[in-house]
Amino acid sequence: MTIVYSDQRNTQPHLAWHETLELHELTAFQSNCLMAFKMNVPDIKDPTLRALYAETIDTVENNLKELIQYVPKAPTIAHRSSADDLTGFYGGQLLIFAKTSVRNYAIAITETATPQLRETLTRQLNKAIELHAKAFYFMYERGFYPSYNLQKLLTNDVILAKKALSM
């Protein structure tokens, strides 16, 4: 089956809000991981794993270069310079870990047949939710994750992606 798209697909003045938010999630996640991969690769001794890291770094760099081209098409955008302080990076890494943990625990619980394991995973899920809230508010209160300001959020994504690409 072939899907035919309307010619209207290119006439919209900007990206839709929901796809803009997904663009943000992907850009922030990949930028943070790219920085971590680049920081870790010098410590990797196994040549096969080191090559896999190099391949992953190239792939993520290309992904980011493609993704940030869409940021100007977001409903709002502004540009500002970034600081060299890595507090936002470290906080973002913790936030991404917590968010991914919540998702992974939720999925694991749906696959659990053993009641005791389900109780353990549920308890750990609740702790992951608490960690996520703490990491989120840390980031939010310091302006690293301006979740209620799409313009600042996307600007931060571009800054982080460019920083990751320049490492």
Coordinates of N, CA and C in Angstrom, one line a residue:
M1 N 0.8 -1.2 0.0 CA 0.0 0.0 0.0 C 0.9 1.2 0.0
T2 N 0.6 2.2 -0.8 CA 1.3 3.5 -0.9 C 0.5 4.5 -0.3
I3 N 1.1 5.3 0.6 CA 0.5 6.4 1.2 C 0.7 7.7 0.4
V4 N -0.3 8.4 0.1 CA -0.2 9.6 -0.7 C -0.5 10.8 0.3
Y5 N 0.4 11.7 0.2 CA 0.3 12.9 1.1 C -0.2 14.1 0.3
S6 N -1.0 14.9 0.9 CA -1.5 16.1 0.3 C -0.4 17.1 0.1
D7 N -0.5 18.0 -0.9 CA 0.4 19.0 -1.2 C 0.5 20.0 0.0
Q8 N -0.5 20.0 0.9 CA -0.5 20.9 2.0 C 0.6 20.6 3.0
R9 N 1.2 19.5 2.9 CA 2.2 19.2 3.9 C 3.4 20.2 4.0
N10 N 3.6 21.0 3.0 CA 4.7 22.0 3.0 C 4.2 23.4 3.2
T11 N 2.9 23.6 3.4 CA 2.4 24.9 3.4 C 2.2 25.5 4.8
Q12 N 2.4 24.7 5.8 CA 2.3 25.1 7.2 C 3.4 26.1 7.5
P13 N 3.1 27.2 8.3 CA 4.1 28.2 8.6 C 5.2 27.7 9.6
H14 N 4.9 26.6 10.4 CA 5.8 26.1 11.3 C 5.5 24.7 11.7
L15 N 6.3 24.1 12.5 CA 6.1 22.7 12.9 C 4.9 22.7 13.9
A16 N 4.2 21.6 14.0 CA 3.2 21.5 15.0 C 3.8 21.5 16.4
W17 N 3.0 21.8 17.4 CA 3.5 21.9 18.8 C 4.0 20.5 19.3
H18 N 3.2 19.5 19.0 CA 3.6 18.2 19.5 C 4.8 17.7 18.8
E19 N 5.0 17.9 17.6 CA 6.3 17.4 16.9 C 7.5 18.3 17.3
T20 N 7.2 19.5 17.7 CA 8.3 20.4 18.2 C 8.8 19.8 19.5
L21 N 7.9 19.4 20.4 CA 8.2 18.9 21.7 C 9.0 17.5 21.5
E22 N 8.6 16.7 20.6 CA 9.4 15.5 20.3 C 10.8 15.8 19.7
L23 N 10.8 16.8 18.9 CA 12.1 17.3 18.4 C 13.0 17.7 19.6
H24 N 12.4 18.4 20.5 CA 13.2 18.8 21.7 C 13.7 17.6 22.4
E25 N 12.8 16.6 22.7 CA 13.2 15.4 23.5 C 14.4 14.7 22.8
L26 N 14.3 14.5 21.5 CA 15.3 13.8 20.7 C 16.6 14.6 20.7
T27 N 16.5 15.9 20.5 CA 17.7 16.7 20.4 C 18.4 16.8 21.8
A28 N 17.7 17.0 22.8 CA 18.3 17.0 24.2 C 18.9 15.7 24.6
F29 N 18.2 14.6 24.3 CA 18.7 13.3 24.7 C 19.9 12.9 23.9
Q30 N 19.9 13.1 22.6 CA 21.1 12.8 21.8 C 22.3 13.7 22.1
S31 N 22.0 14.9 22.3 CA 23.2 15.9 22.6 C 23.8 15.4 23.9
N32 N 23.0 15.1 24.9 CA 23.6 14.7 26.2 C 24.4 13.4 26.1
C33 N 23.8 12.5 25.4 CA 24.5 11.2 25.2 C 25.8 11.4 24.4
L34 N 25.7 12.2 23.3 CA 26.9 12.4 22.5 C 28.0 13.0 23.4
M35 N 27.7 13.9 24.2 CA 28.8 14.5 25.1 C 29.4 13.4 26.0
A36 N 28.5 12.5 26.5 CA 29.0 11.4 27.4 C 29.8 10.4 26.6
F37 N 29.4 10.1 25.4 CA 30.1 9.2 24.6 C 31.5 9.7 24.3
K38 N 31.6 11.0 23.9 CA 32.9 11.6 23.6 C 33.8 11.7 24.8
M39 N 33.2 11.9 26.0 CA 34.0 11.9 27.2 C 34.5 10.5 27.6
N40 N 33.7 9.5 27.3 CA 34.0 8.1 27.7 C 35.0 7.4 26.7
V41 N 34.9 7.7 25.5 CA 35.7 7.0 24.4 C 37.2 6.8 24.7
P42 N 37.8 7.9 25.3 CA 39.3 7.7 25.6 C 39.6 6.6 26.6
D43 N 38.6 6.2 27.4 CA 38.8 5.2 28.4 C 38.5 3.8 28.0
I44 N 38.0 3.7 26.8 CA 37.5 2.3 26.3 C 38.8 1.6 25.7
K45 N 39.1 0.5 26.2 CA 40.3 -0.3 25.8 C 40.0 -1.3 24.7
D46 N 38.8 -1.9 24.7 CA 38.5 -2.9 23.7 C 38.3 -2.2 22.3
P47 N 39.1 -2.6 21.3 CA 39.1 -2.0 20.0 C 37.7 -2.1 19.3
T48 N 37.0 -3.2 19.5 CA 35.7 -3.4 18.8 C 34.7 -2.4 19.5
L49 N 34.7 -2.4 20.8 CA 33.8 -1.5 21.5 C 34.1 0.0 21.1
R50 N 35.4 0.3 21.1 CA 35.9 1.7 20.7 C 35.4 2.0 19.3
A51 N 35.5 1.1 18.4 CA 35.0 1.3 17.0 C 33.5 1.5 17.0
L52 N 32.8 0.8 17.8 CA 31.3 0.9 17.9 C 31.0 2.3 18.5
Y53 N 31.7 2.7 19.5 CA 31.5 4.1 20.0 C 31.7 5.1 18.9
A54 N 32.8 5.0 18.2 CA 33.1 5.9 17.1 C 32.0 6.0 16.1
E55 N 31.5 4.8 15.7 CA 30.4 4.7 14.8 C 29.2 5.4 15.3
T56 N 28.9 5.2 16.6 CA 27.7 5.8 17.3 C 27.9 7.3 17.3
I57 N 29.1 7.8 17.7 CA 29.3 9.2 17.7 C 29.1 9.8 16.3
D58 N 29.6 9.2 15.3 CA 29.3 9.7 13.9 C 27.8 9.8 13.6
T59 N 27.1 8.7 14.0 CA 25.7 8.6 13.7 C 24.9 9.7 14.4
V60 N 25.2 9.8 15.7 CA 24.5 10.8 16.6 C 24.9 12.3 16.1
E61 N 26.1 12.5 15.7 CA 26.5 13.8 15.2 C 25.6 14.1 13.9
N62 N 25.5 13.2 13.0 CA 24.7 13.4 11.8 C 23.2 13.6 12.2
N63 N 22.7 12.8 13.2 CA 21.3 13.0 13.6 C 21.1 14.4 14.1
L64 N 22.0 14.9 14.9 CA 21.9 16.2 15.5 C 21.9 17.3 14.4
K65 N 22.9 17.2 13.5 CA 23.0 18.1 12.4 C 21.7 18.2 11.6
E66 N 21.0 17.0 11.4 CA 19.8 17.0 10.7 C 18.6 17.6 11.6
L67 N 18.6 17.2 12.8 CA 17.5 17.7 13.7 C 17.5 19.2 13.9
I68 N 18.7 19.7 14.2 CA 18.7 21.2 14.5 C 18.3 22.1 13.3
Q69 N 18.3 21.5 12.1 CA 17.8 22.2 10.9 C 16.3 22.5 11.1
Y70 N 15.6 21.7 11.9 CA 14.1 21.9 12.0 C 13.8 22.9 13.1
V71 N 14.7 23.2 14.0 CA 14.4 24.1 15.1 C 13.9 25.5 14.6
P72 N 14.5 26.1 13.6 CA 14.0 27.4 13.1 C 12.5 27.3 12.6
K73 N 12.1 26.1 12.3 CA 10.7 25.9 11.9 C 9.7 25.7 13.1
A74 N 10.2 25.7 14.3 CA 9.4 25.6 15.5 C 8.5 26.8 15.6
P75 N 7.4 26.7 16.4 CA 6.5 27.9 16.5 C 7.2 29.1 17.0
T76 N 8.2 29.0 17.9 CA 9.0 30.2 18.3 C 10.4 29.8 18.6
I77 N 11.3 30.7 18.4 CA 12.8 30.4 18.6 C 13.5 31.7 18.8
A78 N 14.5 31.6 19.7 CA 15.4 32.7 19.9 C 16.8 32.2 20.1
H79 N 17.8 33.0 19.9 CA 19.2 32.5 20.0 C 19.9 33.3 21.1
R80 N 20.7 32.6 21.9 CA 21.6 33.2 22.9 C 22.8 32.4 23.0
S81 N 23.8 33.0 23.6 CA 25.1 32.3 23.7 C 25.1 31.4 24.9
S82 N 25.9 30.4 24.9 CA 25.9 29.4 26.0 C 27.1 29.7 27.0
A83 N 27.0 29.2 28.2 CA 28.0 29.3 29.1 C 28.9 28.0 29.1
D84 N 30.1 28.0 29.7 CA 30.9 26.9 29.7 C 30.6 26.0 30.9
D85 N 29.8 26.4 31.8 CA 29.4 25.6 33.0 C 28.7 24.3 32.5
L86 N 29.1 23.2 33.0 CA 28.5 21.9 32.7 C 27.4 21.5 33.6
T87 N 27.0 22.3 34.5 CA 25.9 22.0 35.5 C 24.7 21.5 34.7
G88 N 24.3 22.2 33.7 CA 23.1 21.8 32.9 C 23.3 20.5 32.3
F89 N 24.5 20.2 31.8 CA 24.7 18.9 31.2 C 24.6 17.8 32.2
Y90 N 25.2 17.9 33.4 CA 25.1 16.9 34.4 C 23.7 16.7 34.9
G91 N 23.0 17.8 35.1 CA 21.6 17.8 35.5 C 20.8 17.1 34.5
G92 N 21.0 17.4 33.2 CA 20.3 16.8 32.1 C 20.6 15.3 32.0
Q93 N 21.8 14.9 32.3 CA 22.1 13.5 32.3 C 21.3 12.8 33.3
L94 N 21.2 13.4 34.5 CA 20.5 12.8 35.6 C 19.0 12.7 35.2
L95 N 18.5 13.8 34.7 CA 17.1 13.9 34.3 C 16.7 12.8 33.2
I96 N 17.6 12.6 32.2 CA 17.4 11.6 31.2 C 17.4 10.2 31.8
F97 N 18.4 10.0 32.7 CA 18.4 8.7 33.4 C 17.1 8.4 34.1
A98 N 16.7 9.4 34.9 CA 15.4 9.2 35.7 C 14.2 9.0 34.8
K99 N 14.1 9.8 33.7 CA 13.0 9.6 32.8 C 13.0 8.3 32.1
T100 N 14.2 7.8 31.7 CA 14.3 6.5 31.0 C 14.0 5.4 32.0
S101 N 14.5 5.6 33.3 CA 14.2 4.6 34.3 C 12.7 4.4 34.6
V102 N 12.0 5.6 34.6 CA 10.5 5.5 34.8 C 9.9 4.7 33.7
R103 N 10.3 5.0 32.5 CA 9.7 4.3 31.3 C 10.0 2.8 31.4
N104 N 11.3 2.5 31.7 CA 11.7 1.1 31.7 C 11.0 0.3 32.8
Y105 N 10.9 0.9 34.0 CA 10.2 0.2 35.1 C 8.7 0.0 34.7
A106 N 8.1 1.0 34.1 CA 6.7 0.8 33.7 C 6.5 -0.3 32.7
I107 N 7.4 -0.4 31.8 CA 7.4 -1.5 30.8 C 7.6 -2.8 31.5
A108 N 8.6 -2.9 32.3 CA 9.0 -4.1 33.0 C 7.8 -4.6 33.9
I109 N 7.1 -3.7 34.5 CA 6.0 -4.1 35.4 C 4.9 -4.8 34.5
T110 N 4.7 -4.3 33.3 CA 3.7 -4.9 32.4 C 4.1 -6.3 32.0
E111 N 5.3 -6.7 32.1 CA 5.8 -8.0 31.7 C 6.0 -8.9 32.9
T112 N 5.7 -8.5 34.1 CA 6.0 -9.2 35.3 C 4.8 -10.1 35.7
A113 N 5.1 -11.4 35.9 CA 4.1 -12.3 36.4 C 4.2 -12.7 37.9
T114 N 5.4 -12.5 38.4 CA 5.6 -12.8 39.8 C 5.2 -11.6 40.7
P115 N 4.3 -11.8 41.7 CA 3.8 -10.7 42.5 C 4.9 -10.1 43.3
Q116 N 5.9 -10.8 43.8 CA 6.9 -10.2 44.6 C 7.8 -9.3 43.8
L117 N 8.1 -9.8 42.6 CA 8.9 -9.0 41.6 C 8.1 -7.7 41.3
R118 N 6.8 -7.8 41.0 CA 6.0 -6.7 40.7 C 6.0 -5.6 41.8
E119 N 6.0 -6.1 43.0 CA 6.0 -5.2 44.2 C 7.4 -4.5 44.2
T120 N 8.4 -5.2 44.0 CA 9.8 -4.6 44.0 C 9.9 -3.6 42.9
L121 N 9.5 -4.0 41.7 CA 9.6 -3.0 40.6 C 8.7 -1.8 40.8
T122 N 7.6 -2.0 41.4 CA 6.7 -0.8 41.7 C 7.3 0.1 42.7
R123 N 7.9 -0.5 43.7 CA 8.6 0.4 44.7 C 9.8 1.1 44.1
Q124 N 10.5 0.4 43.2 CA 11.6 1.1 42.5 C 11.1 2.1 41.5
L125 N 10.0 1.9 40.9 CA 9.4 2.8 39.9 C 9.0 4.1 40.7
N126 N 8.5 4.0 41.9 CA 8.1 5.1 42.6 C 9.3 5.9 43.0
K127 N 10.4 5.3 43.3 CA 11.7 6.0 43.7 C 12.2 6.7 42.4
A128 N 12.1 6.0 41.3 CA 12.5 6.7 40.0 C 11.7 7.9 39.7
I129 N 10.4 7.8 40.0 CA 9.5 9.0 39.8 C 9.9 10.1 40.7
E130 N 10.3 9.8 41.9 CA 10.7 10.8 42.9 C 12.0 11.4 42.4
L131 N 13.0 10.6 41.9 CA 14.2 11.1 41.4 C 14.0 12.0 40.2
H132 N 13.1 11.6 39.3 CA 12.8 12.4 38.2 C 12.3 13.8 38.6
A133 N 11.4 13.8 39.6 CA 10.8 15.1 40.1 C 12.0 16.0 40.6
K134 N 12.8 15.4 41.4 CA 13.9 16.2 42.0 C 14.9 16.7 40.9
A135 N 15.2 15.8 40.0 CA 16.1 16.3 38.9 C 15.4 17.3 38.0
F136 N 14.2 17.1 37.7 CA 13.4 18.1 36.9 C 13.4 19.5 37.6
Y137 N 13.1 19.5 38.9 CA 13.0 20.8 39.6 C 14.4 21.4 39.8
F138 N 15.4 20.6 39.9 CA 16.8 21.2 39.9 C 17.0 21.9 38.6
M139 N 16.7 21.2 37.5 CA 17.0 21.8 36.2 C 16.1 23.1 36.0
Y140 N 14.8 22.9 36.3 CA 13.8 24.0 36.1 C 14.2 25.2 36.9
E141 N 14.5 25.1 38.2 CA 14.7 26.2 39.1 C 16.0 27.0 38.6
R142 N 16.9 26.3 38.0 CA 18.2 27.0 37.6 C 18.1 27.4 36.1
G143 N 17.0 27.3 35.5 CA 16.8 27.7 34.1 C 17.4 26.8 33.0
F144 N 17.8 25.6 33.4 CA 18.4 24.7 32.5 C 17.3 23.9 31.7
Y145 N 16.1 23.9 32.2 CA 15.0 23.2 31.6 C 13.7 24.0 31.7
P146 N 13.7 25.0 30.9 CA 12.5 26.0 30.9 C 11.3 25.4 30.3
S147 N 10.7 24.4 30.9 CA 9.7 23.6 30.3 C 8.4 24.3 30.0
Y148 N 8.2 25.5 30.5 CA 7.0 26.3 30.2 C 7.3 27.4 29.2
N149 N 8.5 27.4 28.7 CA 8.9 28.4 27.7 C 9.5 27.7 26.5
L150 N 8.7 27.4 25.5 CA 9.1 26.6 24.4 C 10.3 27.3 23.6
Q151 N 10.2 28.6 23.6 CA 11.3 29.4 22.9 C 12.7 29.1 23.6
K152 N 12.7 29.2 24.9 CA 14.0 29.0 25.6 C 14.4 27.5 25.6
L153 N 13.4 26.6 25.6 CA 13.6 25.2 25.6 C 14.4 24.8 24.3
L154 N 13.8 25.3 23.2 CA 14.4 25.0 21.9 C 15.8 25.7 21.7
T155 N 15.9 26.9 22.2 CA 17.2 27.6 22.1 C 18.3 26.8 22.9
N156 N 17.9 26.3 24.1 CA 18.8 25.5 24.9 C 19.2 24.2 24.1
D157 N 18.2 23.6 23.4 CA 18.5 22.4 22.6 C 19.6 22.7 21.6
V158 N 19.4 23.8 20.8 CA 20.4 24.1 19.8 C 21.8 24.3 20.4
I159 N 21.8 25.0 21.5 CA 23.1 25.3 22.2 C 23.8 24.0 22.6
L160 N 23.0 23.1 23.2 CA 23.5 21.8 23.7 C 24.0 21.0 22.5
A161 N 23.2 20.9 21.4 CA 23.6 20.1 20.3 C 24.8 20.7 19.6
K162 N 25.0 22.0 19.5 CA 26.2 22.6 18.9 C 27.4 22.3 19.8
K163 N 27.2 22.4 21.1 CA 28.3 22.1 22.1 C 28.7 20.6 21.9
A164 N 27.8 19.7 21.8 CA 28.1 18.3 21.7 C 28.8 18.1 20.3
L165 N 28.4 18.7 19.3 CA 29.0 18.6 18.0 C 30.4 19.1 18.0
S166 N 30.7 20.2 18.7 CA 32.0 20.8 18.7 C 33.0 20.1 19.6
M167 N 32.6 19.2 20.4 CA 33.6 18.5 21.2 C 34.6 17.6 20.5

